[in-house]
Coordinates of C-alpha atoms in Angstrom, one line a residue:
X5 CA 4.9 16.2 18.4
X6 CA 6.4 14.5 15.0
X7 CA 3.5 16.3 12.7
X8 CA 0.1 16.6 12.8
X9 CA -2.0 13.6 10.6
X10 CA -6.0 14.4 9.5
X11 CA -7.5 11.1 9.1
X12 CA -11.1 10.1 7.2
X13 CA -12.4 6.7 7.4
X14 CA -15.0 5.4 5.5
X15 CA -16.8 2.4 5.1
X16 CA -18.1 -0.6 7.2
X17 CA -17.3 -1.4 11.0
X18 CA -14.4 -3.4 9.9
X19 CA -12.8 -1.0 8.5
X20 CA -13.2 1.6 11.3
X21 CA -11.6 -1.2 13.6
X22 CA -8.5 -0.8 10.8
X23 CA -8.5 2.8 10.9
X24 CA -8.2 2.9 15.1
X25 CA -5.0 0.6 14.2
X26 CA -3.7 3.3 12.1
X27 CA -4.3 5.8 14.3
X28 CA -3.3 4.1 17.7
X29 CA 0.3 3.3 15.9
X30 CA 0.3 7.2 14.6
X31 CA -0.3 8.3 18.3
X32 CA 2.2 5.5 20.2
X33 CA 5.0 7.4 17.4
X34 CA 4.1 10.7 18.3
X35 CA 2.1 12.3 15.8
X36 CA -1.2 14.4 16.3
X37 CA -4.3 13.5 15.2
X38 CA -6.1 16.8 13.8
X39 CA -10.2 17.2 12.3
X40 CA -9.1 19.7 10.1
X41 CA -7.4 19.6 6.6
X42 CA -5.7 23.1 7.2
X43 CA -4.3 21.6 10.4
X44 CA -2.6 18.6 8.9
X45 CA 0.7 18.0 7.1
X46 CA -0.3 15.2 5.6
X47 CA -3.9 13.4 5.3
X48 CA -4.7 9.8 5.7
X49 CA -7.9 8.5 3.5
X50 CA -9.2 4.6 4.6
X51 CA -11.4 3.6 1.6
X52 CA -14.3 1.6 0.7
X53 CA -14.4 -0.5 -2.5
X54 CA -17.4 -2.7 -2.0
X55 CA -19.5 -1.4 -4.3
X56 CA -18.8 1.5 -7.4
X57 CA -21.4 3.8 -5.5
X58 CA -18.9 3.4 -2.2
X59 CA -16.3 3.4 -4.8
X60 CA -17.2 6.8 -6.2
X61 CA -17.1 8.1 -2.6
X62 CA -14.1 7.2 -2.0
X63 CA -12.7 8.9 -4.8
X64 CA -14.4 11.9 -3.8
X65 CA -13.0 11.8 -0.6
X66 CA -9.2 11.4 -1.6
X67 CA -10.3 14.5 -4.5
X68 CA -12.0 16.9 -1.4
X69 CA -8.2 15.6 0.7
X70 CA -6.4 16.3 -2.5
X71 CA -7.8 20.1 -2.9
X72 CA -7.6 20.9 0.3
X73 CA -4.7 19.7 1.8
X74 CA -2.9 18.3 -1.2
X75 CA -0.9 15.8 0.8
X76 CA -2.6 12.5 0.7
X77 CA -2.0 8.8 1.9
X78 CA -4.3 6.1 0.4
X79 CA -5.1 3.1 2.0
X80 CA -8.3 0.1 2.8
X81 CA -10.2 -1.8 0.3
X82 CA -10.6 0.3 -3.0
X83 CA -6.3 0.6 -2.4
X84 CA -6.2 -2.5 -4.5
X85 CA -7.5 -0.1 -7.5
X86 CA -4.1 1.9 -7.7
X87 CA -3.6 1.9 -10.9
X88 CA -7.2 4.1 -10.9
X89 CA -6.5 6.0 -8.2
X90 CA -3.5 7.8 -9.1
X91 CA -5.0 8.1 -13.2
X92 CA -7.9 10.2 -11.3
X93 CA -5.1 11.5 -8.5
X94 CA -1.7 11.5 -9.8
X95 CA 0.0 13.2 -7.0
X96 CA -1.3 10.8 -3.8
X97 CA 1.8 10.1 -2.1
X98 CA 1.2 6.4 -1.2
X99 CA -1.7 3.7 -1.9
X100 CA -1.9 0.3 0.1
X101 CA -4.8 -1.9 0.5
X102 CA -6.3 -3.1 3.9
X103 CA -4.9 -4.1 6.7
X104 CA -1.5 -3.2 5.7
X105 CA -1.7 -1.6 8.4
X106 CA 2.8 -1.3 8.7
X107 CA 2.5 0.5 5.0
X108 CA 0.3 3.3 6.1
X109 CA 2.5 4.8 8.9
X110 CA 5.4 3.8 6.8
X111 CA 4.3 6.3 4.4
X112 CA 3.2 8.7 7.1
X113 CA 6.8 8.2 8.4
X114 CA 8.3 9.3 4.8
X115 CA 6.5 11.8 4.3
X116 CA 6.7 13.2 7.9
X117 CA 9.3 11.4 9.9
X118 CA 9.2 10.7 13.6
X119 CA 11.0 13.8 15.0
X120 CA 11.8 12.3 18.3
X121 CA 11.0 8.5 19.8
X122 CA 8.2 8.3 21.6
X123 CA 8.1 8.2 25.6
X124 CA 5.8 6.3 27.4
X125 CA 6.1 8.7 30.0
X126 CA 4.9 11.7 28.5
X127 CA 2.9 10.4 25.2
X128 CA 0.2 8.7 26.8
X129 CA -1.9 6.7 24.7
X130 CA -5.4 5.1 26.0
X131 CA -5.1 1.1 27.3
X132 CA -7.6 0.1 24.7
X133 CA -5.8 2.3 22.0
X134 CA -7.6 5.2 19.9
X135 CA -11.1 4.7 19.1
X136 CA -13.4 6.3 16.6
X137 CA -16.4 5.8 18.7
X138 CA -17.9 6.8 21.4
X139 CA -16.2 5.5 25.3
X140 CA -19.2 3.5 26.2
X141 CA -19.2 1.1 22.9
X142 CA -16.3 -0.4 21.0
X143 CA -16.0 -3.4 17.8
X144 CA -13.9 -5.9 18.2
X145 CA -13.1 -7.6 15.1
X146 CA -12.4 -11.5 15.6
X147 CA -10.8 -12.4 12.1
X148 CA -10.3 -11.3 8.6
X149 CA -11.3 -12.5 5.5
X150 CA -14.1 -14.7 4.3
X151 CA -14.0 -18.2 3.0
X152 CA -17.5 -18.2 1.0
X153 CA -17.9 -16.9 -2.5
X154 CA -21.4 -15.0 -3.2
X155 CA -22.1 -14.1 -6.4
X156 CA -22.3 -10.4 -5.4
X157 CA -19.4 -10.2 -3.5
X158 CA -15.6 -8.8 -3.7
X159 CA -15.0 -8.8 0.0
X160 CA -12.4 -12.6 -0.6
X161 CA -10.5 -10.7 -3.5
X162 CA -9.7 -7.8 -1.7
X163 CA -9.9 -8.9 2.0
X164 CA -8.4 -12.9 1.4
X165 CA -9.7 -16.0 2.7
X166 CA -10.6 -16.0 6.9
X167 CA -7.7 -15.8 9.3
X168 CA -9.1 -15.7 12.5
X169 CA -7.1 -13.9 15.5
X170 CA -6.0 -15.9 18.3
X171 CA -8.6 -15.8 20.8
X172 CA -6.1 -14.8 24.0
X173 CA -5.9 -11.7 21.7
X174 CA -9.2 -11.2 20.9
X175 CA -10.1 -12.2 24.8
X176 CA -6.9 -9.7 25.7
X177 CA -8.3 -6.6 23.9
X178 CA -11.8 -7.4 25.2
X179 CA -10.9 -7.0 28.3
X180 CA -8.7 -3.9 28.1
X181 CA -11.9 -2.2 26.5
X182 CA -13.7 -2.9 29.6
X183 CA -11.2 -1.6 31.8
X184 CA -11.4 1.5 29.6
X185 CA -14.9 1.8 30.7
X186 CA -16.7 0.3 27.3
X187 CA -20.1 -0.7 28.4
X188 CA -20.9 -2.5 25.0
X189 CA -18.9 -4.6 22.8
X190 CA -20.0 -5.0 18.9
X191 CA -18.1 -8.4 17.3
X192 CA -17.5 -8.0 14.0
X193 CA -15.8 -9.9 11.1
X194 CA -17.2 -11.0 7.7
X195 CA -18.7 -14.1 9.2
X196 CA -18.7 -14.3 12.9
X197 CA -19.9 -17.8 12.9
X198 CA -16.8 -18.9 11.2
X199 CA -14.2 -18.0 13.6
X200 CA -11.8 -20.3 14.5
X201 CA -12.4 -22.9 11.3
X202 CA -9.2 -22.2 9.9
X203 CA -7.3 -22.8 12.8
X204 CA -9.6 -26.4 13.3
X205 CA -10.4 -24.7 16.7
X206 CA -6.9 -24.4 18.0
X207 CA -7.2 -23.9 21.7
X208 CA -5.3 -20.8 23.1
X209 CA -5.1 -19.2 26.5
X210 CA -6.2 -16.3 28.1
X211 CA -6.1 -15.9 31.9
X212 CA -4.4 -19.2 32.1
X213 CA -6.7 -21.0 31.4
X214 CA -7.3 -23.2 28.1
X215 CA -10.2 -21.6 25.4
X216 CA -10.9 -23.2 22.2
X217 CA -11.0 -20.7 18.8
X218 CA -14.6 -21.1 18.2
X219 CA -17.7 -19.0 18.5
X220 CA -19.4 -20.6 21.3
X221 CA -16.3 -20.6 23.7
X222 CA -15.5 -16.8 22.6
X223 CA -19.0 -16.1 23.7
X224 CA -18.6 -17.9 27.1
X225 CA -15.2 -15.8 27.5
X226 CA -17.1 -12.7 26.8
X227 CA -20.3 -13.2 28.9
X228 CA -17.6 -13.3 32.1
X229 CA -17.2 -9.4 31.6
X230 CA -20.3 -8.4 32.8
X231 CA -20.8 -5.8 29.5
X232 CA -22.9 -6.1 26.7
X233 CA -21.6 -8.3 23.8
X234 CA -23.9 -8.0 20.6
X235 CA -23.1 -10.6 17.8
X236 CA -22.6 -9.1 14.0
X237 CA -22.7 -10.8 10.5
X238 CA -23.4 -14.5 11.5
X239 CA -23.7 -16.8 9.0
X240 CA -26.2 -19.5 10.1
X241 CA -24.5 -22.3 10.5
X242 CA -25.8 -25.7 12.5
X243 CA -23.2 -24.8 15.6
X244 CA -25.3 -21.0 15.8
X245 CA -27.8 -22.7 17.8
X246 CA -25.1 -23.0 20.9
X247 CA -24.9 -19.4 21.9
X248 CA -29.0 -19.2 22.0
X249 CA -28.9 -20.5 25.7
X250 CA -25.9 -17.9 26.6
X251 CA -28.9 -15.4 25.5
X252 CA -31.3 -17.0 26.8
X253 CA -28.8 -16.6 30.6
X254 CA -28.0 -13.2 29.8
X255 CA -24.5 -14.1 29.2
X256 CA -24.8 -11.8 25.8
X257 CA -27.5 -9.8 24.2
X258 CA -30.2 -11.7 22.8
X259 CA -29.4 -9.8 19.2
X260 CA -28.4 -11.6 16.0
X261 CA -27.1 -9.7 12.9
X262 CA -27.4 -12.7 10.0
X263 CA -27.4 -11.2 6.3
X264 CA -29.9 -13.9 4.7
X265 CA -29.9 -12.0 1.6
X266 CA -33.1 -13.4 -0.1
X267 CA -35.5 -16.1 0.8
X268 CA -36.4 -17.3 -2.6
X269 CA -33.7 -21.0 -3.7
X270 CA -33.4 -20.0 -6.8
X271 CA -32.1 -16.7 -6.1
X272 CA -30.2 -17.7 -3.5
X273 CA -28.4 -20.4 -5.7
X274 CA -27.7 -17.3 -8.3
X275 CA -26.3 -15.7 -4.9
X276 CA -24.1 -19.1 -4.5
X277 CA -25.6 -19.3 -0.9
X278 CA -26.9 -21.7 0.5
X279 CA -31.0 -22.2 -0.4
X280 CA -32.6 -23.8 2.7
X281 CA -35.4 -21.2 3.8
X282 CA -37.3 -23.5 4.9
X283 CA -34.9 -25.0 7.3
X284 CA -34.2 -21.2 8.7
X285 CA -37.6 -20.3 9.0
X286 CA -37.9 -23.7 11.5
X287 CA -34.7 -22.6 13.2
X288 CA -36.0 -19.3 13.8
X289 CA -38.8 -20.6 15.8
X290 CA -36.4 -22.9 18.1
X291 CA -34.1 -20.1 18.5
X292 CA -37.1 -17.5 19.5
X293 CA -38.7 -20.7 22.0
X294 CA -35.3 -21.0 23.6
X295 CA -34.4 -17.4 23.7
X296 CA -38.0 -15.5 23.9
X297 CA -36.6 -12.1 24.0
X298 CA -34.5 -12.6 20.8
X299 CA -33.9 -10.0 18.7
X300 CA -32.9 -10.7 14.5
X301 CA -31.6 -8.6 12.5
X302 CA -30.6 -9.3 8.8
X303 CA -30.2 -7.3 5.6
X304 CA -31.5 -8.6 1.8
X305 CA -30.7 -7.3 -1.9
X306 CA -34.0 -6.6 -4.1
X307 CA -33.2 -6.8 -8.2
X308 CA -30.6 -9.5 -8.2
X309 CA -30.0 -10.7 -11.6
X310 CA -32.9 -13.6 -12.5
X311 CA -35.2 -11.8 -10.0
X312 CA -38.8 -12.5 -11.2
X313 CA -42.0 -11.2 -9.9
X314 CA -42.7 -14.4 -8.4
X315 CA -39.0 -14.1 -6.6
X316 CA -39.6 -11.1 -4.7
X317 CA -43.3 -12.5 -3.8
X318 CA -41.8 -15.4 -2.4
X319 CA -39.5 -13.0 -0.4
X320 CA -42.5 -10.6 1.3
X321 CA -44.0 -13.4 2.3
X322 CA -41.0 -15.3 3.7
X323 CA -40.9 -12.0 5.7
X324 CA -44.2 -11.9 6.3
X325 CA -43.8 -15.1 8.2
X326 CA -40.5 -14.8 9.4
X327 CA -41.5 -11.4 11.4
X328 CA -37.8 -10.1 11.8
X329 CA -37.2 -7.4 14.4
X330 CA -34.5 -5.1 12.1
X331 CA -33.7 -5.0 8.4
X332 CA -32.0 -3.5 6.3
X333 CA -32.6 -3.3 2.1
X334 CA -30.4 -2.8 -0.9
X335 CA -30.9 -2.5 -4.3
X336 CA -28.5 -4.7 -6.2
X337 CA -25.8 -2.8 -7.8
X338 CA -23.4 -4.6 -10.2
X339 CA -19.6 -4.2 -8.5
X340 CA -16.6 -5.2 -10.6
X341 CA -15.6 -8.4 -10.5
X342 CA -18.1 -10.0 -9.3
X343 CA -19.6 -12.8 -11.0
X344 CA -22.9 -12.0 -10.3
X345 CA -22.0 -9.6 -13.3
X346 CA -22.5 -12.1 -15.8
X347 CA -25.8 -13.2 -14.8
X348 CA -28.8 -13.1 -17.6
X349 CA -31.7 -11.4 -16.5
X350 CA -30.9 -8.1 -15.6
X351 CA -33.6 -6.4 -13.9
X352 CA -34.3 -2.6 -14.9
X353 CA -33.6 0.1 -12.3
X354 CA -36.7 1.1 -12.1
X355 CA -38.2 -2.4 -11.0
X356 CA -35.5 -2.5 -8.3
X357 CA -37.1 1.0 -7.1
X358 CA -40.2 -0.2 -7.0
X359 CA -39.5 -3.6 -5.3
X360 CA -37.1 -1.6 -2.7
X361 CA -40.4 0.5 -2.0
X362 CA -42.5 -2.6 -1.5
X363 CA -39.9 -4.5 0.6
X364 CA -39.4 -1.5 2.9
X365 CA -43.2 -1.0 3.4
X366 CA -43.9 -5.0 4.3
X367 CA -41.2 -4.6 6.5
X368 CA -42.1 -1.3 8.1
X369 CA -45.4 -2.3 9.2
X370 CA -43.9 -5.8 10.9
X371 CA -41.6 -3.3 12.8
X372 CA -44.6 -1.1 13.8
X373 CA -46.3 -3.9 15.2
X374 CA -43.4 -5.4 16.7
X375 CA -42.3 -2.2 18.4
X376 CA -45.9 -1.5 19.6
X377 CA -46.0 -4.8 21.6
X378 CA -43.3 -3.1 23.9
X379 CA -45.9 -0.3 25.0
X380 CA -45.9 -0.4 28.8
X381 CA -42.8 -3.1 29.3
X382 CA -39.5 -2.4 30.9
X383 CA -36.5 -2.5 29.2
X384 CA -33.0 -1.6 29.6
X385 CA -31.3 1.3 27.7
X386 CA -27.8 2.2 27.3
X387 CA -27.3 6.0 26.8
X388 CA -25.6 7.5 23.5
X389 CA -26.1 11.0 24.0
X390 CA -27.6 14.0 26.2
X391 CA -29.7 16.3 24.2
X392 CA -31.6 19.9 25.7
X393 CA -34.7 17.1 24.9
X394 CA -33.7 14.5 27.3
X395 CA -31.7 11.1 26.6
X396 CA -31.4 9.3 23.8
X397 CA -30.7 5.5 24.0
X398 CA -30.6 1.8 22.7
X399 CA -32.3 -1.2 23.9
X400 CA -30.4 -4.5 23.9
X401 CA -32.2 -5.0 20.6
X402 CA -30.4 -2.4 19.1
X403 CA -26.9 -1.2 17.8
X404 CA -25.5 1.7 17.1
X405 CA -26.1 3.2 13.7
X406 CA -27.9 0.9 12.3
X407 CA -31.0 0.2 14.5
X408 CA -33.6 2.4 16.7
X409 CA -33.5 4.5 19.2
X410 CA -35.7 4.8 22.7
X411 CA -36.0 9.2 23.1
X412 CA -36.2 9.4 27.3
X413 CA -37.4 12.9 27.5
X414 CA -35.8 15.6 30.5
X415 CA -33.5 12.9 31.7
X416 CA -31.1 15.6 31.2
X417 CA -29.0 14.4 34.5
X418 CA -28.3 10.6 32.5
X419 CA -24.7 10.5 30.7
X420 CA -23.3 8.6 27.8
X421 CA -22.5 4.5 29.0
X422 CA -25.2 4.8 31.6
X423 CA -27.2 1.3 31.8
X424 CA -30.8 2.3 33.2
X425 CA -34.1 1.1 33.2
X426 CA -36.8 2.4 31.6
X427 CA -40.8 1.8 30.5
X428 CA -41.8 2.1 27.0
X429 CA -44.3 4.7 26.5
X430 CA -45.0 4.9 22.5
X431 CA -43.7 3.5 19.1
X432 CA -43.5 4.2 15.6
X433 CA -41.7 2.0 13.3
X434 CA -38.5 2.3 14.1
X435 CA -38.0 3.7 17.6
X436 CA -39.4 4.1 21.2
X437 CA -40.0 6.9 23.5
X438 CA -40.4 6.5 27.6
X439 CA -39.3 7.2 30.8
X440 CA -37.6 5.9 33.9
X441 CA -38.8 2.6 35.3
X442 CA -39.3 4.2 39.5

């Protein structure tokens, strides 16, 4: 081996997808990849900058690499920061920002060069290239880049406008996952919905045939490879309404991951997105007659700059009537650069708190119910992991990390990628227990 490389990744999906780059090109040159920082000549941080708090962590992490090993390469989204990276860590050896992908083992290279080329014959590396999770589920990021402008947001500064990838290479990858036994494939980008706009939908091949870049077509492609294919970060445009009847066939996972933020116009104006709640509280019924089994998720930010009393009202009972299946809440914290920075109306941390608390519980007890109307119905479950308890799983309304779980107790004999079929038993608010469907 050429060296050995300890590796931490932190951040969003996206930037795990950048991180198995890294590492795939480390292992197709020969180096080791170690989990320990007494192991590794030289340690490879992948950072988040979206926010100060992620920020902070990330310094951390390169301070914890820095004390401990002492040999550290910098690289992902806060690597645009350099100038405040090496103040707080003079002696990093190299700081890029993301997806410069060729810098990182450039620097891994100087540090530590190659000691021999690599042969395919002996160095094997995995068709689908190294992943960071488990076999049975893999993301597969569609473009980079985002062409809108929230308030709130950094990701277009640091990340640039969208480039979407060509789809035979999006199609390509897909299907070498597969054939690497990936049961469940996660698209991810910064807007899903998106893809293919830049190119105006330029039609590429894969399998010899014709496929336009575009979301709906992608999803067609994907459907054809008999796995599960869950849809992340879709902005709702008009054209989302396409894929509903591939759900609906059980081409892909009724599931749709769309931020909407906030539900109140004149915070979502301040948010420079589009205010139309209205509108998507109408779409959301026509999406849930066409597909019945539909599962929403969506995230929202409590304390935005301007946010009055009557704001987050408005918001609970948007949710109230909107009865989505998963959410997620943040508090709004002020990242540099953004504009929403220079908003008036800065509410105090405490009201945030206590709107965070509200929001959570409004949403908590429409999961509860929700959940507990899947008592005593079969659904399928893909299995994560084999506890001494039994099996613990996802339905097709959930993703990894971020959603539920269904608990199948002494199914000890399941194993991780299995696809069974099980009965609902019980609910809380945020996860399911049963057993196998006979």
């Amino acid at each position: 081996m050429s060296g050995k490389v300890g590796f931490i990744s932190l951040g969003c999906p996206k930037a795990l997808v950048d991180s198995e780059r890294i590492l795939t090109q480390l292992k197709v040159d020969g180096y080791d990849v170690v989990p320990t920082y007494e192991d590794a000549d030289v340690v490879v941080v992948n950072t988040c900058g979206f926010l100060d708090s992620a920020k902070q962590e990330s310094l951390d992490a390169i301070g914890e690499a820095m004390a401990e090993n002492g040999k550290v390469i910098v690289t992902g989204c806060m690597g645009g920061e350099e100038d405040r990276i090496r103040a707080a860590y003079p002696g990093v050896l190299s700081v890029s920002g993301p997806q410069q992908y060729e810098t990182v083992v450039e620097a891994v290279h100087d540090w530590m060069p190659p000691s021999r080329e690599h042969d395919p014959f002996t160095d094997l590396v995995p068709a689908g290239g190294v992943k960071l999770t488990p076999r049975h589920y893999a993301y597969l990021k569609i473009s980079e880049g985002c062409n809108h402008r929230c308030s709130f947001c950094i990701i277009p500064s640091i990340r640039g406008d969208l480039v979407s990838r060509p789809i035979g290479d999006v199609l390509d990858e897909a299907e070498r996952l597969v054939q690497a036994g990936t049961r469940e494939l996660l698209v991810i980008s910064q807007d899903t919905s998106a893809y293919g706009i830049d190119t105006k939908f330029r039609t590429g091949f894969w399998q010899g045939r014709p496929v336009k870049t575009r979301m709906q077509e992608l999803c067609e492609a994907l459907g054809e490879l008999g796995v599960w294919v869950r849809l992340h970060y879709v902005y709702p445009y008009p054209h989302v309404d396409r894929v509903l009847p591939l759900m609906a066939e059980g081409k892909i996972l009724p599931y749709l991951d769309i931020p909407f933020q906030h539900a109140h116009p004149d915070v979502l104006r301040a948010m420079a997105r589009p205010a139309n709640e209205e509108k998507v509280l109408r779409r959301i019924g026509q999406w849930r007659e066409i597909c019945p089994d539909l599962t929403i998720r969506s995230t929202f930010i409590t304390g935005f700059p301007g946010e009055t009393e009557s704001h987050f009202q408005y918001l609970l009972d948007w949710l109230e009537e909107a009865q989505l299946d998963r959410v997620g809440c943040f508090q709004y914290e002020p990242v540099a650069g953004a504009p929403a920075n220079d908003l008036p109306g800065a509410v105090p941390e405490e009201v945030k708190q206590e709107r965070w608390e509200r929001f959570m519980a409004t949403q908590q007890a429409i999961s509860t119910r929700r959940l507990a109307n899947k008592i005593g119905t079969r659904v399928d479950v893909i299995i994560d992991e084999v506890v001494a308890e039994g099996a613990v799983g996802r339905t097709r309304a959930d993703a990894p990390e971020i959603d539920g779980s269904i608990f199948l107790d002494d199914q000890t004999h399941l194993r991780p990628g299995d696809i069974v079929s099980a009965v609902v038993e019980d609910a809380d608010e945020y996860d399911l227990w049963g057993h196998l469907a006979s």
